[in-house]
Coordinates of C-alpha atoms and ligand atoms in Angstrom, one line a residue:
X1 CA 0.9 -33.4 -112.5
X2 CA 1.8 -35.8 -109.6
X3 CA 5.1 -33.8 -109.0
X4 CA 3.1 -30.7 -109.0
X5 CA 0.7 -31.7 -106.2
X6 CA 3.2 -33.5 -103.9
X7 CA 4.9 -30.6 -103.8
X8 CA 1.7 -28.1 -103.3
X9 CA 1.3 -30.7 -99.9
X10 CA 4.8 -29.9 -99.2
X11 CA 4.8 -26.0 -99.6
X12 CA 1.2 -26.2 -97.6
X13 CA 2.6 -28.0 -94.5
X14 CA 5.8 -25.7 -94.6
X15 CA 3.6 -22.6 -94.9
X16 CA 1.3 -24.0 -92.1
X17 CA 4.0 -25.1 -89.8
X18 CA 6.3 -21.7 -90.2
X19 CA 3.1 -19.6 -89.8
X20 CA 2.0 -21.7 -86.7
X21 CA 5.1 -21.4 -85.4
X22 CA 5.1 -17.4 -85.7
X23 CA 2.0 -17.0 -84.3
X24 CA 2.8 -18.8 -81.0
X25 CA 5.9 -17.0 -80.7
X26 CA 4.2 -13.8 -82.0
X27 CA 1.1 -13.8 -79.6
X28 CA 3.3 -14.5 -76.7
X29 CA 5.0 -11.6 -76.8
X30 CA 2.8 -9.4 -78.3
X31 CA 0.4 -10.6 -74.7
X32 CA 3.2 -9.4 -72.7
X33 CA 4.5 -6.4 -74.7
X34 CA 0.9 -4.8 -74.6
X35 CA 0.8 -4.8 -71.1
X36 CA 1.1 -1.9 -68.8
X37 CA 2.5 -1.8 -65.9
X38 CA 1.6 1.3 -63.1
X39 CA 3.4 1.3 -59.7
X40 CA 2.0 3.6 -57.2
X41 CA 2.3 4.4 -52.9
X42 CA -0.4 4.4 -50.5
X43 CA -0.1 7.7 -48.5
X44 CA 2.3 6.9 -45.3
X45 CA 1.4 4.9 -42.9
X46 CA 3.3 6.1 -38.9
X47 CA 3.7 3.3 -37.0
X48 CA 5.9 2.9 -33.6
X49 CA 6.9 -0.5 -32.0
X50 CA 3.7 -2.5 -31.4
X51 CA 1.1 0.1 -33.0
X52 CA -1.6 -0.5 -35.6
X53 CA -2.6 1.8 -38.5
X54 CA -5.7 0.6 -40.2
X55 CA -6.2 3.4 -42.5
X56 CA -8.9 3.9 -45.5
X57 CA -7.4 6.1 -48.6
X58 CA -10.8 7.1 -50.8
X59 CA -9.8 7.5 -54.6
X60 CA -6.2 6.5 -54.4
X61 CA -4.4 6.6 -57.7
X62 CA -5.3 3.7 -60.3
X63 CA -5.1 3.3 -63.8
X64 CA -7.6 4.9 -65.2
X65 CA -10.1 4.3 -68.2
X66 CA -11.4 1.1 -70.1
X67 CA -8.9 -1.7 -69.3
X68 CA -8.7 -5.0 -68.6
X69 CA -6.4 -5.8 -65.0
X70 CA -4.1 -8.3 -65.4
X71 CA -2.6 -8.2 -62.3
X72 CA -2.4 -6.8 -58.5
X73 CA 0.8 -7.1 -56.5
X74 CA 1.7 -5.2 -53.1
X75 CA 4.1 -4.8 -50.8
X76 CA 5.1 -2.8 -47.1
X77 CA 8.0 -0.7 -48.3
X78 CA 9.9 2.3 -46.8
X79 CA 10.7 5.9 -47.9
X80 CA 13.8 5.1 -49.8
X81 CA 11.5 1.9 -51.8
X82 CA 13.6 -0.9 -49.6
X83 CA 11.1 -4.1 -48.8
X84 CA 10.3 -4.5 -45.0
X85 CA 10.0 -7.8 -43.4
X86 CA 6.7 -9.2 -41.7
X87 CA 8.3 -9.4 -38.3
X88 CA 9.2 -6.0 -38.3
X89 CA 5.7 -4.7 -40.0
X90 CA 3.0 -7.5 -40.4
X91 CA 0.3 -6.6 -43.3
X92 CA -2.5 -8.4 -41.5
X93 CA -4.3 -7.9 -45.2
X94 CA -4.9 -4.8 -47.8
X95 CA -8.4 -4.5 -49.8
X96 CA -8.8 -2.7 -52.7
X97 CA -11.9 -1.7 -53.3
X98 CA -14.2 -0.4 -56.2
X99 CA -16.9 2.2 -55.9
X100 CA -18.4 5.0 -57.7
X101 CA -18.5 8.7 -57.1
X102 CA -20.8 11.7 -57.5
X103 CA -18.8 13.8 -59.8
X104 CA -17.3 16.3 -57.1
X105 CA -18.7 14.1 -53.6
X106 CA -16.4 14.5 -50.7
X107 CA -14.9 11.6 -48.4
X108 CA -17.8 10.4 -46.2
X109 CA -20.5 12.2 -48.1
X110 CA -22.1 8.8 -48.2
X111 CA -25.1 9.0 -50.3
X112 CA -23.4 10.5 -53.0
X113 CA -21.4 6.7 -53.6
X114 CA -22.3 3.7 -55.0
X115 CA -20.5 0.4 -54.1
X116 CA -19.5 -1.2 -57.2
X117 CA -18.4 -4.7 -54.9
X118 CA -17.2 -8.4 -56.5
X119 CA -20.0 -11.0 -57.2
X120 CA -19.3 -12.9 -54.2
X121 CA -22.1 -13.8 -51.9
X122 CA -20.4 -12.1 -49.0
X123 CA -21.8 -8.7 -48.8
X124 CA -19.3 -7.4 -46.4
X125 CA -16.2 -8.7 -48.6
X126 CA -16.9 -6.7 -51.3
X127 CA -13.3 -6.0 -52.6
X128 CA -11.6 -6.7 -56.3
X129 CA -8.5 -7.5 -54.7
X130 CA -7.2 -8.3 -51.4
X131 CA -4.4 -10.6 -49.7
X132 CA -2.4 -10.1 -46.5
X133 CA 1.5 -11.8 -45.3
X134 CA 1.0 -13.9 -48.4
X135 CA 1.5 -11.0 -50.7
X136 CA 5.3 -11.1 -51.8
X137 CA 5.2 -14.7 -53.5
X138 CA 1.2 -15.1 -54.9
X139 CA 0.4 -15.0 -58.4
X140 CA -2.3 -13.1 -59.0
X141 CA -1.9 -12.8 -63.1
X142 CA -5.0 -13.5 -64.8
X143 CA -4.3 -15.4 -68.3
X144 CA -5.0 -14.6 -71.8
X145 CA -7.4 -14.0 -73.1
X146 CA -9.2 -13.0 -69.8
X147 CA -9.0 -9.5 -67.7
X148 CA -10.8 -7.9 -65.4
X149 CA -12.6 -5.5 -67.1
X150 CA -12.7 -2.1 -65.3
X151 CA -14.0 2.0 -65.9
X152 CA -16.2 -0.1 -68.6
X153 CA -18.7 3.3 -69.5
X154 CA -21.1 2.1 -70.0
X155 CA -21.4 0.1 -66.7
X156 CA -20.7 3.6 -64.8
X157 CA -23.8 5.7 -64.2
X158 CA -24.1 8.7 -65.5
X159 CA -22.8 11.7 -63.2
X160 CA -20.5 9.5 -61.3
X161 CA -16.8 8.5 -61.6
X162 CA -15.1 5.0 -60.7
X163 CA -13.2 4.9 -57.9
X164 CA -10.8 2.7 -56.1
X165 CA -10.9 2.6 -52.3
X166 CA -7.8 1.5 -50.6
X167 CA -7.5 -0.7 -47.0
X168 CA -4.5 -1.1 -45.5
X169 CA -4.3 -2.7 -41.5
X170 CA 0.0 -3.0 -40.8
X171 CA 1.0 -4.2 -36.8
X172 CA 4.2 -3.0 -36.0
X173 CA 6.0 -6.0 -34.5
X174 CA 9.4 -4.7 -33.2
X175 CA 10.7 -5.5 -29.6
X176 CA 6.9 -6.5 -28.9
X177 CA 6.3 -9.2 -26.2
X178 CA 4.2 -11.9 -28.5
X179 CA 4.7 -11.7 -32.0
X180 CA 2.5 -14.1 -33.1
X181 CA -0.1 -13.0 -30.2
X182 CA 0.2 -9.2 -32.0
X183 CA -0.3 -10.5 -35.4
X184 CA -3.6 -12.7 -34.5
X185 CA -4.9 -10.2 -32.5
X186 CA -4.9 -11.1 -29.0
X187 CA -7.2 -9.0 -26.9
X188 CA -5.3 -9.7 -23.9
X189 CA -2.1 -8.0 -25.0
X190 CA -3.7 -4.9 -26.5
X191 CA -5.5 -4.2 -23.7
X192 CA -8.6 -3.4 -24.9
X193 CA -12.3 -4.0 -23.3
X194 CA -14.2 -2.7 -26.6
X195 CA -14.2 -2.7 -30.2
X196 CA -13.5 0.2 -32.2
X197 CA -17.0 1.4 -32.1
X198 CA -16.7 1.6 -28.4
X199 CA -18.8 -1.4 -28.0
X200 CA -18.1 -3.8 -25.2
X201 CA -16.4 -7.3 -26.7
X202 CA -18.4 -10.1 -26.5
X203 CA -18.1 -12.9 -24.0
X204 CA -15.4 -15.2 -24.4
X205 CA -13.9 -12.7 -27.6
X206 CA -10.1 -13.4 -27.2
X207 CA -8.7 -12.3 -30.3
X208 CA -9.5 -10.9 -33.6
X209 CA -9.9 -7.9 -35.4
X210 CA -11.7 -6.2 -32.6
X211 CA -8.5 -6.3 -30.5
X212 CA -6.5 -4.4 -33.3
X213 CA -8.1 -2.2 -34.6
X214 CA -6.8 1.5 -35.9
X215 CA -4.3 3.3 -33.2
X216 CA -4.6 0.3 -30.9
X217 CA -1.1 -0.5 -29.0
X218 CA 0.4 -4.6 -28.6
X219 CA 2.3 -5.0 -25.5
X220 CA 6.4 -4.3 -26.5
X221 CA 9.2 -5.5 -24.0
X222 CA 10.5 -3.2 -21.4
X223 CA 11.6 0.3 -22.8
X224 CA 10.9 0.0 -26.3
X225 CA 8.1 3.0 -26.8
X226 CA 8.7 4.6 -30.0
X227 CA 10.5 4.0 -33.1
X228 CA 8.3 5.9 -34.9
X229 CA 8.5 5.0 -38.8
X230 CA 7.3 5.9 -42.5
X231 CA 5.9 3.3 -44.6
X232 CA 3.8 2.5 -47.8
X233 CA 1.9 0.0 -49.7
X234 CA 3.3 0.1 -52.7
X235 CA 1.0 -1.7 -55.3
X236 CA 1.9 -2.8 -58.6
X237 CA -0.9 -2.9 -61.0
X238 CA -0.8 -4.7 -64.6
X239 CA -3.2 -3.8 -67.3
X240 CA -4.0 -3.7 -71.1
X241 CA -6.4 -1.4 -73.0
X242 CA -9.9 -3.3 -73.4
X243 CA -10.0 -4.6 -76.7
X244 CA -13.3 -6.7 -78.0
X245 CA -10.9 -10.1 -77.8
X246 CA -10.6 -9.4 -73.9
X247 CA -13.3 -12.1 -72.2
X248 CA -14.1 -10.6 -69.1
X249 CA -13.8 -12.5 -65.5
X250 CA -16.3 -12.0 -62.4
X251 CA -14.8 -12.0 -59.0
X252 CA -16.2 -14.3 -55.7
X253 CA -14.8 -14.6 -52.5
X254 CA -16.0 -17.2 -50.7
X255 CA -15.8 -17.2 -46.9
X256 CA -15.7 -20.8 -44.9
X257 CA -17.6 -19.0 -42.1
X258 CA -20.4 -18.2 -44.4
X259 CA -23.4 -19.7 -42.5
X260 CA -25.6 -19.1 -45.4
X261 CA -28.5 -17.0 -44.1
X262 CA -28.7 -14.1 -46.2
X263 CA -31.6 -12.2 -45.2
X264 CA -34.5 -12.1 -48.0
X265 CA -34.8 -9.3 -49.5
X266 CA -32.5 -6.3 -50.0
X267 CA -33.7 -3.8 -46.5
X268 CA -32.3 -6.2 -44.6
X269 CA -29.4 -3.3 -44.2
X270 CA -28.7 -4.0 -40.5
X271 CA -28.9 -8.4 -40.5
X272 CA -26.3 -9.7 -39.4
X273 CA -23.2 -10.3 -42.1
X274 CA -23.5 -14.4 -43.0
X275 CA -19.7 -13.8 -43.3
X276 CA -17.8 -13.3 -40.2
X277 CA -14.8 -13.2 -42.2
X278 CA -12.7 -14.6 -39.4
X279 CA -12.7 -17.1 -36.7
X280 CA -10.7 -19.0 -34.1
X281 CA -8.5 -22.1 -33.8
X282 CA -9.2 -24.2 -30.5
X283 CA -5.5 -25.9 -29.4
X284 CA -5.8 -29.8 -30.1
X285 CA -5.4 -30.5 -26.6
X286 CA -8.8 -28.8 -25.4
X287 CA -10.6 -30.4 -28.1
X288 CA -11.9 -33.7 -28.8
X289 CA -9.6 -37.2 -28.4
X290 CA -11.0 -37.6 -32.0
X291 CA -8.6 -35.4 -33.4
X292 CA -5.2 -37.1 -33.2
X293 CA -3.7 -35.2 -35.8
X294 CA -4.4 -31.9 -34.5
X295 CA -5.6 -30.4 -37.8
X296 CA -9.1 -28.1 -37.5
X297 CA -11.1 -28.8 -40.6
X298 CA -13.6 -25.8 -40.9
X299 CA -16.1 -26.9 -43.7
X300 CA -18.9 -25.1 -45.0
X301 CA -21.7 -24.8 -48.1
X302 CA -21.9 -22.3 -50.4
X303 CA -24.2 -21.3 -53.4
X304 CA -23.0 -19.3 -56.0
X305 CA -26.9 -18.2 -58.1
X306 CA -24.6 -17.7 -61.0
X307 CA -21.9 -19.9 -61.8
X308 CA -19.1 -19.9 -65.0
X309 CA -15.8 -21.9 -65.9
X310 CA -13.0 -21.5 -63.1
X311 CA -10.1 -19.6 -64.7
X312 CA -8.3 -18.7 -61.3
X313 CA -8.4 -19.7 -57.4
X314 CA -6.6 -19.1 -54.6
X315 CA -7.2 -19.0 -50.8
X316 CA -6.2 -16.6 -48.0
X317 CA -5.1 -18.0 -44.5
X318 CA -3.2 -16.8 -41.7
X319 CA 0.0 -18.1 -39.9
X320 CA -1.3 -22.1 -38.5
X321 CA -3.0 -22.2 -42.2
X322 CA -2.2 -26.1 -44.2
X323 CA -4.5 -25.8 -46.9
X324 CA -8.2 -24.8 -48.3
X325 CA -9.7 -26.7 -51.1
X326 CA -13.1 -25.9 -52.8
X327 CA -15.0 -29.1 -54.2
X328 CA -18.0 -28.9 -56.5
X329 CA -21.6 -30.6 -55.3
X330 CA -20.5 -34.3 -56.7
X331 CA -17.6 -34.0 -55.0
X332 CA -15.1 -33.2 -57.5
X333 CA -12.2 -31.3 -56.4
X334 CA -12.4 -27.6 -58.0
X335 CA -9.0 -25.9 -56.6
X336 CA -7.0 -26.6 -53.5
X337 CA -4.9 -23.6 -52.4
X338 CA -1.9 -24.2 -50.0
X339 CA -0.1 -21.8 -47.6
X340 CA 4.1 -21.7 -48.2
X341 CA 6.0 -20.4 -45.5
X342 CA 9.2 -18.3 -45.1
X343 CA 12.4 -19.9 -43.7
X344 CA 14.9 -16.9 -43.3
X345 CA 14.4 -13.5 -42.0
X346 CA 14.5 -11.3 -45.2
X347 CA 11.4 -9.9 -46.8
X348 CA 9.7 -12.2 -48.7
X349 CA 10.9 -15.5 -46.7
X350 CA 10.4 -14.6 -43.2
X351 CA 10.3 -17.8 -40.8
X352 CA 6.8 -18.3 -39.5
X353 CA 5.0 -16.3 -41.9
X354 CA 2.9 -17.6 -44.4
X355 CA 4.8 -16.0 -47.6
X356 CA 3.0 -17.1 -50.6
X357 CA -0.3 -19.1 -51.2
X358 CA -0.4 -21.5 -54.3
X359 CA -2.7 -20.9 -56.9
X360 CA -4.8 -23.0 -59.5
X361 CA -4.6 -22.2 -63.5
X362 CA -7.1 -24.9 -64.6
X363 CA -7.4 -25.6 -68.3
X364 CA -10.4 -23.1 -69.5
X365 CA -13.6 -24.7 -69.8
X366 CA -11.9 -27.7 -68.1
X367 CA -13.4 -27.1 -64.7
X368 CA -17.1 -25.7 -64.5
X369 CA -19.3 -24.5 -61.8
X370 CA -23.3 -24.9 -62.6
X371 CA -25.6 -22.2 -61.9
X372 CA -27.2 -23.0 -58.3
X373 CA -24.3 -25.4 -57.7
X374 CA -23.9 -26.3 -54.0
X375 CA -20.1 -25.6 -53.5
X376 CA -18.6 -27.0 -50.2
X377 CA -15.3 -25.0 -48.8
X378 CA -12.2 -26.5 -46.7
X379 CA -9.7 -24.6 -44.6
X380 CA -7.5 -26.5 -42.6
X381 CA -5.6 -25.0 -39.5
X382 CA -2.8 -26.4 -37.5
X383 CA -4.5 -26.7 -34.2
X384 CA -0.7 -27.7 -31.8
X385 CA -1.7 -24.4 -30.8
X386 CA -4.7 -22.3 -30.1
X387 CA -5.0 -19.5 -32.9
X388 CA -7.5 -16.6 -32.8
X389 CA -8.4 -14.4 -35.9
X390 CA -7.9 -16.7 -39.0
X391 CA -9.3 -16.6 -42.2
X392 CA -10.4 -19.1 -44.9
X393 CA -10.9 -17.0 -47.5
X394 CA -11.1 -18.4 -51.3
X395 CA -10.9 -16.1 -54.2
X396 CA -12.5 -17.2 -57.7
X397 CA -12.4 -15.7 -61.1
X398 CA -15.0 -17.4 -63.5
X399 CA -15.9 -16.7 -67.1
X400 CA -18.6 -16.7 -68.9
X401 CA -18.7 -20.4 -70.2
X402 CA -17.3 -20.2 -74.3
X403 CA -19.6 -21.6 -76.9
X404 CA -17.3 -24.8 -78.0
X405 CA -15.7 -24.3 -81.6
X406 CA -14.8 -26.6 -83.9
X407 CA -10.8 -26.4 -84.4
X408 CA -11.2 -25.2 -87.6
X409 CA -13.7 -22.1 -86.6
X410 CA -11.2 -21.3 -84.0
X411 CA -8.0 -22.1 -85.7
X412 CA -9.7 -19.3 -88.3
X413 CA -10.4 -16.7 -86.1
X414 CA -6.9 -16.8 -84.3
X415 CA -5.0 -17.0 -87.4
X416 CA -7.2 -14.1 -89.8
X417 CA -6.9 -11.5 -88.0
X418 CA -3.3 -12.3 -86.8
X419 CA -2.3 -12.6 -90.1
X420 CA -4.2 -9.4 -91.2
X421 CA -2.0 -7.5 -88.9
X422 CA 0.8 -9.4 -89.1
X423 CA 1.2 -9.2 -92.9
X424 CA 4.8 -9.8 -93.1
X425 CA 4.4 -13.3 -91.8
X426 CA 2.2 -13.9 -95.1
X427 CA 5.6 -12.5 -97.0
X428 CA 8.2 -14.4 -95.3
X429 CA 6.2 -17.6 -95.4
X430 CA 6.0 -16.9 -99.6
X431 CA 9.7 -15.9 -99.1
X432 CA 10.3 -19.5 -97.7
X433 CA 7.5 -20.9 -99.6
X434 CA 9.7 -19.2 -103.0
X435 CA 13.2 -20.2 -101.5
X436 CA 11.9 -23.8 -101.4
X437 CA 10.5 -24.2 -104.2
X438 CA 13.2 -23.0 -106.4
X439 CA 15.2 -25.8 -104.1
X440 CA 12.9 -28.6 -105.2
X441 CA 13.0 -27.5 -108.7
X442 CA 16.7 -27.1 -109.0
X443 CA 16.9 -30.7 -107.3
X444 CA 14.0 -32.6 -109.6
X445 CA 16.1 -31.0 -112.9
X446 CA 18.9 -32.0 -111.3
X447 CA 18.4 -35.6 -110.5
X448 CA 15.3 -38.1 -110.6
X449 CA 15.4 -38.8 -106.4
X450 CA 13.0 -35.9 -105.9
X451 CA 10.9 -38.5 -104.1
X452 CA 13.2 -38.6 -101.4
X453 CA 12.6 -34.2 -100.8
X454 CA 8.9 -35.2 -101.2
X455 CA 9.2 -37.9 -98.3
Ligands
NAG501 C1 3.2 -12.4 -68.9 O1 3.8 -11.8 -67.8 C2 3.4 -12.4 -66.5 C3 4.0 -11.6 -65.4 O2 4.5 -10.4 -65.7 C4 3.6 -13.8 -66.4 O3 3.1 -14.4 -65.2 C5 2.9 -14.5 -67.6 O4 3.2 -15.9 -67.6 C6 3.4 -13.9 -68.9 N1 2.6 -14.5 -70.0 C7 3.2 -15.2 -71.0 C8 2.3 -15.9 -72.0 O5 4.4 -15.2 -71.1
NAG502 C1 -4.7 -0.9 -19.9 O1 -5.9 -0.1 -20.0 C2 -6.2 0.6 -18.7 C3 -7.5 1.3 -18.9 O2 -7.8 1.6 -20.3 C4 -5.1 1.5 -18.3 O3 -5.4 2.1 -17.0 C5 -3.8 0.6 -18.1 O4 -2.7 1.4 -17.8 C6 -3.5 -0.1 -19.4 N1 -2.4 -1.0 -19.2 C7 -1.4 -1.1 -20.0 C8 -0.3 -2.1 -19.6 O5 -1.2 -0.3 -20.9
NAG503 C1 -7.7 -31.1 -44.4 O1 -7.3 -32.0 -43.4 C2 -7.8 -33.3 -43.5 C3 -7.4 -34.1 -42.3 O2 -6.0 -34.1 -42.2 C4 -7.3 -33.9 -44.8 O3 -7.9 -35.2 -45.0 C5 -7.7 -33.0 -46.0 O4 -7.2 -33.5 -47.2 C6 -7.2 -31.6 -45.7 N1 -7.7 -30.8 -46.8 C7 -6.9 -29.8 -47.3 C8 -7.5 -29.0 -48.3 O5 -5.8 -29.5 -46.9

């Protein structure tokens, strides 16, 4: 009897252990095999030495149907696919954007779309995704067993379609003057008194995005007009069909010029945006004594009405960006989100550029942010030089927070219905579980040491 139950505790553990085992291997690549990957190409974007294309492409091609995004990747390539560097085109930033469409509506027939935007405060930053020079080297995969959830139908309103609305603003940078001064926008070298609504710029605007707007020109060197080129975004999007297992992340983007006044009530259509999205960089050397390191600390407060458990971060910054961090109200840090720059000149490590942005993965459920919580944001410039038309941008994705199970609850509901569809781990565990036991037996007829197989 005492042989008999030893080795029950014996086959058990084995059984246990080579099932375990199968289903961390099995769910690993089952995650990845599952998943879908679409590449498409913005239409083409003409752009000659020192010109600026910022172009909006309504319903550009996505995947389509009820899925769960797993990732959004792009890139500035040419016609024949080839990568193009950030000095020779600089992707000052590309939005997508979702929306929904009156079943036959044309482009611009605005009443017949409906903004379907993130759940950030920022009314005017209303995209799913979005990055800029950073693009090439960020991770933007979201983990199992989180996705975000799209073309859900019955989220869609009845008569419409979802769309996806597509941003792109490239400067040309070849044989210009200033590179840097093209890329943040300087007023002064693209010669232009008024923004692109024809409205004079305000006093003491030296750079931003109302220097560069679409079919503006940056000053280029002696004799270098044309050049004329074909390009594309190309944007790689990852996906897996929605399945009931998929926990579904919101989106905020959280802006460190947020000033916070968002006007009561929702006819408030023409108040100003609380986000202005971008801002600029005083040099150290015009500012205060104070700031011996030359570092510009921008810092504000932000209130997120709903909050959820942090399953992804990462900030956006432009070239003079150290860091961004976002801290919870008792001060604990939530995510901090560093710039990497490039050190050659090929695409994807250009010199200068900020190439990649680090991202945080925390542990779910580790790190939580409380409904009304008073968030406070960081974005840190280099300020050896002056810099105008930056961004401190931080991009969240938050979850619902998960009921806590007991290990055994959970360990059950992974394992069933893995099991249930993988039934031939069940046989080649009882293989083993056969193969082992006819071992032990052979060994306890054969000698009286079976303690020793036991131990
Ligand atoms: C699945 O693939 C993505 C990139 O394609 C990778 O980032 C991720 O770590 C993979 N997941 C697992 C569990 O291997
Ligand atoms: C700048 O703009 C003015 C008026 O728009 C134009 O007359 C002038 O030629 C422009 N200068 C350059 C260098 O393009
Ligand atoms: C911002 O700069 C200050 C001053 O150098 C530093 O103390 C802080 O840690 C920095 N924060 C980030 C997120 O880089």
């Amino acid at each position: 009897m005492w042989y008999s139950s030893q080795l029950w505790m014996l086959l058990l553990s084995i059984m246990l252990l080579s099932s375990s085992s199968y289903i961390a291997a099995g769910r690993v690549d089952k995650e990845n095999y599952s998943v879908k990957t679409s590449v498409f190409f913005s239409p083409p974007i003409y752009l000659n030495h020192g010109s600026v294309q910022d172009k909006y492409y309504h319903d550009i091609p996505f995947p389509r149907g009820h899925i769960a995004i797993k990732s959004f990747d792009g890139e500035v390539v040419d016609e024949n696919g080839n990568s193009i560097p950030l000095h020779e085109t600089y992707l000052h930033h590309w939005v997508v954007a979702r929306y929904y469409s009156q079943n036959e509506a044309k482009d611009g027939d605005l009443e017949k779309f409906i903004y379907a935007g993130n759940s950030g405060p920022c009314r005017n930053l209303g995209q799913y995704f979005g990055l800029g020079s950073e693009t090439r080297k960020t991770n933007t995969w979201v983990p199992d067993p989180y996705g975000i959830v799209i073309g859900n139908p019955m989220e869609i309103p009845e008569g419409y379609e979802e769309k996806w609305l597509l941003n792109v603003h490239a400067i040309d940078t070849r044989n210009v003057e200033d590179r840097l001064g093209c890329t943040e926008c300087k007023c002064s070298l693209y010669n232009v008194t008024s923004d692109q609504y024809g409205r004079p710029l305000a006093n003491g605007y030296v750079g931003g995005l109302h220097c560069c707007y679409d079919e503006t020109q940056c000053r280029v060197k002696e004799g270098f007009n044309g050049g004329l080129r074909k390009l594309y975004l190309k944007y790689t999007v990852k996906w897996v069909e929605w399945n009931p297992r998929i926990l579904p992340v919101k989106i905020f983007i959280l802006d460190v010029t947020d000033t916070g006044d968002y006007p009561p009530g929702s006819s408030a259509i023409n108040a100003p945006f609380s986000c202005k999205v971008e801002y600029s960089v005083p040099s150290c050397d015009s500012s205060s004594e104070a700031n011996r390191e030359c570092v510009d600390i921008r810092k504000t407060k932000v209130v997120l009405p709903h909050g959820g458990d942090i399953i992804y971060g990462v900030a956006h910054q432009h070239t003079g960006g150290v860091g961004s961090a976002l801290y919870g109200e008792d001060g604990q840090l939530l995510c901090s989100s560093n710039p990497f720059y490039g050190k050659g000149e090929e695409a994807g490590d250009e010199a200068g550029y900020i190439v990649g942005m680090s991202t945080c993965y925390p542990k779910p459920g580790s790190l939580n942010i409380k409904d009304g919580e008073l968030l406070t944001l960081i974005s840190n410039y280099s300020s050896l030089r002056m810099h105008t038309g930056v961004m401190g941008l931080f991009y969240l994705l938050l979850v619902e927070p998960q009921p806590k199970l007991n290990t055994l609850f959970s360990l059950q509901e992974v394992t069933v219905p893995y099991l249930v569809e993988h039934w031939w781990v069940l046989l080649l565990a009882g293989g083993i579980m056969a193969v082992v036991a006819a071992a032990i037996y052979r060994r306890r007829n054969e000698t009286d040491s079976y303690q020793m197989v036991v131990n």
